[in-house]
Short mmCIF file of C-alpha atoms in Angstrom, two decimals:
data_model
loop_
_atom_site.label_atom_id
_atom_site.label_comp_id
_atom_site.label_asym_id
_atom_site.label_seq_id
_atom_site.Cartn_x
_atom_site.Cartn_y
_atom_site.Cartn_z
CA GLN A 1 0.00 0.00 0.00
CA VAL A 2 1.02 3.60 -0.58
CA GLN A 3 0.61 6.56 1.79
CA LEU A 4 0.32 10.09 0.41
CA GLY A 5 0.99 13.55 1.82
CA GLU A 6 0.38 16.89 0.07
CA SER A 7 2.26 20.13 0.62
CA GLY A 8 2.76 23.51 -1.05
CA GLY A 9 -0.63 25.12 -0.53
CA GLY A 10 -1.02 28.67 0.68
CA LEU A 11 -2.40 32.13 -0.01
CA VAL A 12 -1.72 33.73 -3.38
CA GLN A 13 -3.13 36.68 -5.31
CA ALA A 14 -5.08 36.20 -8.52
CA GLY A 15 -2.71 35.71 -11.43
CA GLY A 16 -0.03 34.18 -9.24
CA SER A 17 1.47 30.70 -9.23
CA LEU A 18 1.80 27.83 -6.80
CA ARG A 19 3.32 24.35 -6.98
CA LEU A 20 1.78 21.52 -5.02
CA SER A 21 3.71 18.37 -4.14
CA CYS A 22 2.49 14.94 -3.13
CA ALA A 23 5.06 12.66 -1.54
CA ALA A 24 4.43 8.93 -1.36
CA THR A 25 5.72 6.31 1.02
CA GLY A 26 5.40 2.57 0.70
CA ARG A 27 6.04 0.22 -2.16
CA GLY A 28 4.85 0.48 -5.72
CA PHE A 29 4.53 4.24 -6.34
CA SER A 30 5.94 3.94 -9.87
CA SER A 31 3.12 1.51 -10.76
CA TYR A 32 0.25 3.81 -9.74
CA THR A 33 -1.76 6.27 -11.73
CA MET A 34 -1.92 9.53 -9.76
CA GLY A 35 -4.63 12.16 -9.68
CA TRP A 36 -5.24 15.61 -8.24
CA PHE A 37 -8.71 16.56 -6.98
CA ARG A 38 -10.12 19.61 -5.23
CA GLN A 39 -13.06 20.32 -2.97
CA THR A 40 -14.79 23.34 -1.42
CA PRO A 41 -17.36 23.24 1.42
CA GLY A 42 -20.77 22.07 0.24
CA LYS A 43 -19.52 20.83 -3.13
CA GLU A 44 -18.54 17.45 -4.50
CA ARG A 45 -14.89 16.59 -4.84
CA GLU A 46 -13.88 17.24 -8.46
CA PHE A 47 -11.15 15.95 -10.72
CA VAL A 48 -8.39 18.39 -11.65
CA SER A 49 -5.66 16.36 -13.36
CA GLY A 50 -4.22 12.87 -13.68
CA ILE A 51 -0.99 11.23 -14.83
CA SER A 52 -0.17 7.67 -15.81
CA ALA A 53 2.37 5.54 -13.95
CA SER A 54 5.17 6.27 -16.41
CA GLY A 55 4.22 9.92 -16.85
CA ALA A 56 3.63 9.41 -20.57
CA ARG A 57 -0.08 10.25 -20.46
CA THR A 58 -1.84 13.14 -18.71
CA LYS A 59 -5.40 14.38 -18.43
CA TYR A 60 -6.86 17.72 -17.35
CA ALA A 61 -10.28 18.98 -16.40
CA GLU A 62 -11.40 21.87 -18.58
CA PRO A 63 -10.79 24.61 -15.94
CA ALA A 64 -7.18 23.43 -15.55
CA LYS A 65 -6.24 23.22 -19.23
CA GLY A 66 -3.58 25.71 -20.24
CA ARG A 67 -2.95 26.83 -16.66
CA PHE A 68 -2.02 23.72 -14.65
CA THR A 69 0.66 21.12 -15.36
CA ILE A 70 0.91 17.72 -13.70
CA SER A 71 4.22 15.86 -13.53
CA ARG A 72 5.90 13.13 -11.52
CA ASP A 73 9.37 12.08 -10.47
CA ASN A 74 9.26 8.37 -9.76
CA ALA A 75 12.82 8.40 -8.45
CA LYS A 76 11.60 10.74 -5.68
CA ASN A 77 8.18 9.12 -5.24
CA THR A 78 6.56 12.51 -5.83
CA VAL A 79 3.85 13.96 -8.06
CA TYR A 80 3.51 17.70 -8.67
CA LEU A 81 0.83 20.13 -9.76
CA GLN A 82 2.15 23.43 -11.12
CA MET A 83 -0.63 26.01 -11.04
CA ASN A 84 -0.25 29.26 -12.97
CA SER A 85 -2.60 32.17 -13.63
CA LEU A 86 -4.58 31.29 -10.52
CA LYS A 87 -8.14 32.54 -10.16
CA PRO A 88 -10.31 32.99 -7.04
CA GLU A 89 -12.46 30.07 -8.21
CA ASP A 90 -9.41 27.81 -7.84
CA THR A 91 -9.69 28.22 -4.06
CA ALA A 92 -10.17 24.76 -2.55
CA VAL A 93 -8.56 21.97 -0.59
CA TYR A 94 -6.42 20.02 -3.04
CA TYR A 95 -5.94 16.27 -2.64
CA CYS A 96 -3.72 13.77 -4.38
CA ALA A 97 -4.85 10.19 -4.92
CA ALA A 98 -3.57 6.90 -6.31
CA ARG A 99 -5.17 4.03 -8.21
CA TYR A 100 -4.47 1.23 -10.63
CA PRO A 101 -4.34 0.94 -13.60
CA ASP A 102 -5.59 3.94 -15.65
CA ILE A 103 -6.57 7.59 -15.27
CA ILE A 104 -10.22 8.13 -14.37
CA THR A 105 -12.05 11.22 -13.15
CA THR A 106 -14.33 9.81 -10.43
CA PRO A 107 -13.07 10.04 -6.83
CA SER A 108 -14.63 6.69 -5.89
CA GLY A 109 -12.19 4.93 -8.21
CA TYR A 110 -9.12 5.95 -6.21
CA ALA A 111 -7.99 3.76 -3.34
CA TYR A 112 -5.45 6.00 -1.60
CA TRP A 113 -5.73 9.66 -0.60
CA GLY A 114 -3.61 12.34 1.02
CA GLN A 115 -4.83 14.65 3.77
CA GLY A 116 -5.21 17.67 1.48
CA THR A 117 -3.60 21.10 1.30
CA GLN A 118 -5.45 24.42 1.28
CA VAL A 119 -5.10 26.77 -1.69
CA THR A 120 -6.61 30.23 -1.33
CA VAL A 121 -6.58 32.73 -4.20
CA SER A 122 -7.48 36.32 -3.37
CA SER A 123 -8.96 38.77 -5.85
#
């Protein structure tokens, strides 16, 4: 099993940038598809981006396209989410998650989750 922990959240002004990290412990990280999700109070958790085990394939939700970039470094057991041109509507708790074998967008399909990191974008 893999354990996940997010970091890198914080307060940023609209138009700014932030890079989130998700560090994994346990065996098998390089075999897992990884995803980033976000959630605000009273709303369903929503898919943001995903990346295949090798890093060869990525997927983005429409609001993230052109602004966010997902990447991974399997040698460091870490997945990243680079967020540029941030908007107030990006404010949420961001979670990373792991599953096998392919990228999907539904939270229920992911077996392992981090604790989340808060991202707040001011106008």
